[in-house]
Tab-separated table of N, CA and C in Angstrom:
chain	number	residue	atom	x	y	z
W	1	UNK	N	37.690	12.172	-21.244
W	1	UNK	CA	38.180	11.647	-19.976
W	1	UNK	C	37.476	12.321	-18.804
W	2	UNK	N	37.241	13.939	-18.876
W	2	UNK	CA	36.672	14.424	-17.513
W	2	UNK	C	35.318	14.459	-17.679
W	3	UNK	N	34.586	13.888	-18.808
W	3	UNK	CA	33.143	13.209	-18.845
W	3	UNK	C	32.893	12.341	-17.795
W	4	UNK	N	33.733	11.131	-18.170
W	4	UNK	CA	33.416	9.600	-17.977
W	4	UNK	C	33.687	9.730	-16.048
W	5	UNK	N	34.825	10.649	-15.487
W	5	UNK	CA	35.329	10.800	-14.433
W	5	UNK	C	34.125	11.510	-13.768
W	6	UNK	N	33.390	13.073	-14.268
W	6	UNK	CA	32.351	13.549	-13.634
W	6	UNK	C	31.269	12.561	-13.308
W	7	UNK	N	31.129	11.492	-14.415
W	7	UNK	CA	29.627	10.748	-14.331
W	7	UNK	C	29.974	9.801	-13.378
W	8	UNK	N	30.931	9.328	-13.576
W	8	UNK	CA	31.166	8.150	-12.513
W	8	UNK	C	31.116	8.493	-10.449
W	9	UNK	N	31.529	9.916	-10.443
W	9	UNK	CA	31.575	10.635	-9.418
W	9	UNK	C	29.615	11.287	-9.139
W	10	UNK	N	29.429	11.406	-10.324
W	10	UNK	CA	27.513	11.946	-9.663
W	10	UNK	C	26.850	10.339	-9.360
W	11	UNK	N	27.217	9.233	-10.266
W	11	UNK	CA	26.965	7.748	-9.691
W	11	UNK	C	26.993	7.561	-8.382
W	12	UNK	N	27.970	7.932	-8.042
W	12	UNK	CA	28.785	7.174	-6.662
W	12	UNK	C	27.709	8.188	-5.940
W	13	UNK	N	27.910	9.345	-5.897
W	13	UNK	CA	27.049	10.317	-5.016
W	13	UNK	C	25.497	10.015	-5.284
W	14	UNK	N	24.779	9.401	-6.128
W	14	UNK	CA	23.365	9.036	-6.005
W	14	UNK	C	23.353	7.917	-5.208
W	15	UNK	N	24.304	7.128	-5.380
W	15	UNK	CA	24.031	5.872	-4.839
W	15	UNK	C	24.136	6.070	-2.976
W	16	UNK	N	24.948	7.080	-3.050
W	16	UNK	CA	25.075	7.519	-1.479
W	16	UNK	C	23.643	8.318	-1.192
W	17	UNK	N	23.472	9.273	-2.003
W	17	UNK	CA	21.778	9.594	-1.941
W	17	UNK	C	20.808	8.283	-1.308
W	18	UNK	N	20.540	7.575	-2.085
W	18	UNK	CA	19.939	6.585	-2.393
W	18	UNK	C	20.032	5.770	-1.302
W	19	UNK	N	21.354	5.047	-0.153
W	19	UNK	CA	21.668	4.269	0.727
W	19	UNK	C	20.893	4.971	1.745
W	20	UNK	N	20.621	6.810	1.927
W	20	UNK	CA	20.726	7.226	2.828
W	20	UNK	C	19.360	7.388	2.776
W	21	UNK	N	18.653	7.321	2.089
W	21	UNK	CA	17.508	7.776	1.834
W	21	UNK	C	16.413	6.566	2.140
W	22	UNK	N	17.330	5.259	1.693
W	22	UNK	CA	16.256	4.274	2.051
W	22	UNK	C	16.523	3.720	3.593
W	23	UNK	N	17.224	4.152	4.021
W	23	UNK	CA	17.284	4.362	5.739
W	23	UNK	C	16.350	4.471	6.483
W	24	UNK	N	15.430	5.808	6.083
W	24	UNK	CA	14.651	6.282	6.137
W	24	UNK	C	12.921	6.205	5.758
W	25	UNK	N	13.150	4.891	5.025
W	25	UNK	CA	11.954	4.675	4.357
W	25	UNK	C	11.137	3.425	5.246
W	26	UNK	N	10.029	3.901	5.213
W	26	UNK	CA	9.804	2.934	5.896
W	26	UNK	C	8.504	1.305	4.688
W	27	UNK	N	8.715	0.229	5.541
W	27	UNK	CA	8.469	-0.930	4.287
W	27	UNK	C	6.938	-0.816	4.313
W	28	UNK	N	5.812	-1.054	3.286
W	28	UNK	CA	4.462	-0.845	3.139
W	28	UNK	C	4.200	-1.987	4.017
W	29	UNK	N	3.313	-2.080	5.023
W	29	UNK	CA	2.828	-3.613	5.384
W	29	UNK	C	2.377	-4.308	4.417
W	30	UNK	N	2.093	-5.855	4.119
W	30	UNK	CA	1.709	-6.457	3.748
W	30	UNK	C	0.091	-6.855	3.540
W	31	UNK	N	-0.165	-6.868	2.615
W	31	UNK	CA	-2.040	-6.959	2.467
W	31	UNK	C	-2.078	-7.985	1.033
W	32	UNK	N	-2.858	-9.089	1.511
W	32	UNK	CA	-3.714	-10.114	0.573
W	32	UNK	C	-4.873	-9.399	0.112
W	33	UNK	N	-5.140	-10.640	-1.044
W	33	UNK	CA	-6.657	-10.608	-1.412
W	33	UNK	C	-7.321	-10.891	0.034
W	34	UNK	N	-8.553	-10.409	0.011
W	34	UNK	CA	-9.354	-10.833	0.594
W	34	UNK	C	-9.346	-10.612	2.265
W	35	UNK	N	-7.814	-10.177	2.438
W	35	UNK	CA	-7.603	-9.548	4.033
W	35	UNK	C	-8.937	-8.151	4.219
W	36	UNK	N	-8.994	-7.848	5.424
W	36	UNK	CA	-10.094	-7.547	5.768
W	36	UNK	C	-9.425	-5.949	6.136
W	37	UNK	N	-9.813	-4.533	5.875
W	37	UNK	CA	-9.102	-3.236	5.864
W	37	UNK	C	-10.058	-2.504	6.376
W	38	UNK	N	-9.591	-1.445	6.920
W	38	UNK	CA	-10.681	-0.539	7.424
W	38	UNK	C	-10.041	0.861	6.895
W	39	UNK	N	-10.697	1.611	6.177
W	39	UNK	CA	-10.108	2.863	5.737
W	39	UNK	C	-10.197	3.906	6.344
W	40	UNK	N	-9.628	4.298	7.175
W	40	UNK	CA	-9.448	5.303	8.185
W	40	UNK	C	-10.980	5.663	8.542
W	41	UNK	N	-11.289	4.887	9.704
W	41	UNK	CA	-12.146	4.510	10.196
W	41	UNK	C	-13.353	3.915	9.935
W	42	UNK	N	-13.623	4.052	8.509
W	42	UNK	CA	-14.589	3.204	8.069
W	42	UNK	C	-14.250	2.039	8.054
W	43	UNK	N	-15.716	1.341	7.263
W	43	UNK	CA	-15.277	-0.563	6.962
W	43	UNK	C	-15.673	-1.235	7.973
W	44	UNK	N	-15.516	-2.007	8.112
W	44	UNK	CA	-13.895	-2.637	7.070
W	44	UNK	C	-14.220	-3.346	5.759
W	45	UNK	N	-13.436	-3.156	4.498
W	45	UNK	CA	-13.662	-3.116	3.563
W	45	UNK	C	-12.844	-4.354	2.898
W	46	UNK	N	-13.038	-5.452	2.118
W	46	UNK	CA	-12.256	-6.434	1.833
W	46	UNK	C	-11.617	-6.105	0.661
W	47	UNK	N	-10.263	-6.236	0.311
W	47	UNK	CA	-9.646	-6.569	-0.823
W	47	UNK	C	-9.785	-7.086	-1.843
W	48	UNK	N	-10.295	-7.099	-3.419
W	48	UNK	CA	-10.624	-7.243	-4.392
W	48	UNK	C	-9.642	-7.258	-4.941
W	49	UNK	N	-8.616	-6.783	-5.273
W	49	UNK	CA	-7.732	-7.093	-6.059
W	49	UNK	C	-6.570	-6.071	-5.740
W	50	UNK	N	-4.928	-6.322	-6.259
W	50	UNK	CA	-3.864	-5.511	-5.945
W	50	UNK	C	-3.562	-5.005	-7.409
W	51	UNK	N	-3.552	-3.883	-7.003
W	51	UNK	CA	-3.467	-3.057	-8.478
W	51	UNK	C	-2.538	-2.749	-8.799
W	52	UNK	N	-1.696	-2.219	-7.661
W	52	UNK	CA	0.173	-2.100	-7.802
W	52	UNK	C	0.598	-2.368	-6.584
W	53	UNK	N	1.851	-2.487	-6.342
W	53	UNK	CA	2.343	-2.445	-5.246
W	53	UNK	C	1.903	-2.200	-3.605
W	54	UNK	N	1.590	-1.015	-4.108
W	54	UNK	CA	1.126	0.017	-2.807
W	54	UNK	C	-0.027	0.658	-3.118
W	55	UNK	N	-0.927	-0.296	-3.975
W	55	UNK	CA	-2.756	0.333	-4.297
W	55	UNK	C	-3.432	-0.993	-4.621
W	56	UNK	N	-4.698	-0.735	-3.517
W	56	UNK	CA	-5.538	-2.145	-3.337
W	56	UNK	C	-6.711	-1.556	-3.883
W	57	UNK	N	-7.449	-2.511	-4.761
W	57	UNK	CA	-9.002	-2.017	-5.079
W	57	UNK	C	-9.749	-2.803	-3.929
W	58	UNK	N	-10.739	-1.833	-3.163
W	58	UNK	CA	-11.468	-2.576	-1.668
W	58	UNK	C	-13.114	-2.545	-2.511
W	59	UNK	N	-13.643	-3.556	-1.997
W	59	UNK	CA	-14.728	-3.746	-2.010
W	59	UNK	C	-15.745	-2.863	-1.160
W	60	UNK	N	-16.634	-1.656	-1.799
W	60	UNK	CA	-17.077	-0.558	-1.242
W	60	UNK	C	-18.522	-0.974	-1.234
W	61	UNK	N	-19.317	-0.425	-0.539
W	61	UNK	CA	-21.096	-0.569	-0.530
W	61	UNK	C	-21.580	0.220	-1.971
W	62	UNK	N	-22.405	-0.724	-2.205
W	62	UNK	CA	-23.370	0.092	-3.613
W	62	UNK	C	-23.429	1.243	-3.468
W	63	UNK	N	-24.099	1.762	-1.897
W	63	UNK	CA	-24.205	3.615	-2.341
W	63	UNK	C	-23.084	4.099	-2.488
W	64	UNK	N	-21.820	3.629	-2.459
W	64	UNK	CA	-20.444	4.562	-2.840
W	64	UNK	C	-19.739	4.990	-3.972
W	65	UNK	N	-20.721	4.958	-4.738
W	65	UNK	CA	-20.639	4.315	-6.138
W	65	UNK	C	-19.978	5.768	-7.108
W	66	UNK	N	-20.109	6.964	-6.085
W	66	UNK	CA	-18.790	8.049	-6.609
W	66	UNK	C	-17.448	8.261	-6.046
W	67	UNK	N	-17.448	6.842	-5.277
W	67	UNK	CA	-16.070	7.086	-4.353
W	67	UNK	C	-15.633	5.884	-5.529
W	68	UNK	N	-13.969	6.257	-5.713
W	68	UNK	CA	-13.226	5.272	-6.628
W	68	UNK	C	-12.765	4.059	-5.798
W	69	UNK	N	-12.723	3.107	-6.082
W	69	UNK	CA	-12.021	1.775	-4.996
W	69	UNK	C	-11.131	1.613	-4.840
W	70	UNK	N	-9.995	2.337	-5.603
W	70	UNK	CA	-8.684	2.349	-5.624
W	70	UNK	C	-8.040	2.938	-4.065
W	71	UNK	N	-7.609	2.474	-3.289
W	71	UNK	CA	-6.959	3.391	-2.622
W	71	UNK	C	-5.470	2.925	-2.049
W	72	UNK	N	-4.389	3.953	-1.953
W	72	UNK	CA	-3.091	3.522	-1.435
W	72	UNK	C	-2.661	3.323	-0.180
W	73	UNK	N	-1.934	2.365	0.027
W	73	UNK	CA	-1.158	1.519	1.276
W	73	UNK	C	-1.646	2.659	2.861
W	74	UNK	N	-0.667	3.971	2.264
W	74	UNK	CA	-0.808	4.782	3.109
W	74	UNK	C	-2.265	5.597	3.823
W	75	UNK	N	-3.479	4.519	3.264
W	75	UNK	CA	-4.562	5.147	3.474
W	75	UNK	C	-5.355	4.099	4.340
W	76	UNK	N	-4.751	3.126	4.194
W	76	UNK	CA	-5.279	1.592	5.034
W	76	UNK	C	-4.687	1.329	6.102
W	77	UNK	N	-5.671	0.404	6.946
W	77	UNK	CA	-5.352	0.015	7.874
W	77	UNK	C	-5.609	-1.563	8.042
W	78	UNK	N	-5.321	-2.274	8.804
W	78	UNK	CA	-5.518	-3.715	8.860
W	78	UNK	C	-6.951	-3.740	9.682
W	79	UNK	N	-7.841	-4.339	9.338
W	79	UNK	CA	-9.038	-4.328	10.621
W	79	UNK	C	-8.817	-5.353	11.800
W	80	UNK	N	-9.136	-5.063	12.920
W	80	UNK	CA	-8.301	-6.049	14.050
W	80	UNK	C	-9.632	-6.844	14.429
W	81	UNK	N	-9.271	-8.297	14.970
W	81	UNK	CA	-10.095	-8.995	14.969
W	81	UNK	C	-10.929	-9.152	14.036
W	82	UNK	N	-11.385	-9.009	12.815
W	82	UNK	CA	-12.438	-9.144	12.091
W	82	UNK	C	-11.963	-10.546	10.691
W	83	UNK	N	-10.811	-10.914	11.022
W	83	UNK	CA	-10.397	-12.034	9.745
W	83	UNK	C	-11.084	-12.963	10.099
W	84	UNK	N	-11.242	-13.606	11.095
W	84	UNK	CA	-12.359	-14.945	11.441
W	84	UNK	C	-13.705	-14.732	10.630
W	85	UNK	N	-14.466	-13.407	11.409
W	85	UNK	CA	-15.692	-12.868	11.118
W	85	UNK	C	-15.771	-12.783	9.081
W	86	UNK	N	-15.233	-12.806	8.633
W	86	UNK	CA	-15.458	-12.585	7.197
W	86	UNK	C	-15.175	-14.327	6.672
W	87	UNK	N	-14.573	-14.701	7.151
W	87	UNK	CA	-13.920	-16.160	6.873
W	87	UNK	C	-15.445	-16.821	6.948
W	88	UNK	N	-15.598	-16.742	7.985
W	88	UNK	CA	-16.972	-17.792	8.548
W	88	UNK	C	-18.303	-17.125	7.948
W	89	UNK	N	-18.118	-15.825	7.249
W	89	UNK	CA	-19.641	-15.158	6.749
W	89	UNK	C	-20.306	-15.091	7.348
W	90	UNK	N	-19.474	-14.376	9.112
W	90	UNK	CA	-21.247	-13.859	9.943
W	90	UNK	C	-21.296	-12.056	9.689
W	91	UNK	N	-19.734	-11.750	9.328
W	91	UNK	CA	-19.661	-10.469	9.237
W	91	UNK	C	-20.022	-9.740	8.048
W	92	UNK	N	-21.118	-9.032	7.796
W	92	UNK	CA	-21.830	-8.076	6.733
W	92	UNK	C	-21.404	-6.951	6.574
């Protein structure tokens, strides 16, 4: 009986953890294939594929070829003005 009563009481208290915690969280922006990124200040680098959630593989230049393509949400940025420019293929 003072099993089922302790567990049910650390429940209730995670879940209060948990309410309070995602308060605090803030939501990843949103990123497509093919949206256009600039990685903290480089780039801008296009989207190749979503690997998880919150990790995009970007399309890097040949010489980068010891940098991994993987990189997470928190490392990107959106590139401004440049979605036309890749759309229409004047931007290299």
């Amino acid at each position: 009986m003072g099993e089922i009563l302790s567990s049910n009481l650390s429940m209730s208290a995670n879940q209060r953890y948990k309410q309070q915690a995602d308060k605090l969280r803030l939501q990843p922006p949103i990123f497509n294939i093919g949206d256009s990124l600039s990685e903290r200040k480089l780039g801008p680098f296009k989207i190749e594929s979503v690997v998880l959630k919150n990790s995009f593989k970007l399309s890097l230049p040949s010489k980068w070829k010891a940098i991994h393509p993987v990189f997470h949400v928190s490392l990107l940025e959106p590139a401004k003005g440049l979605r036309n420019s890749f759309s229409s293929g004047t931007c290299q």
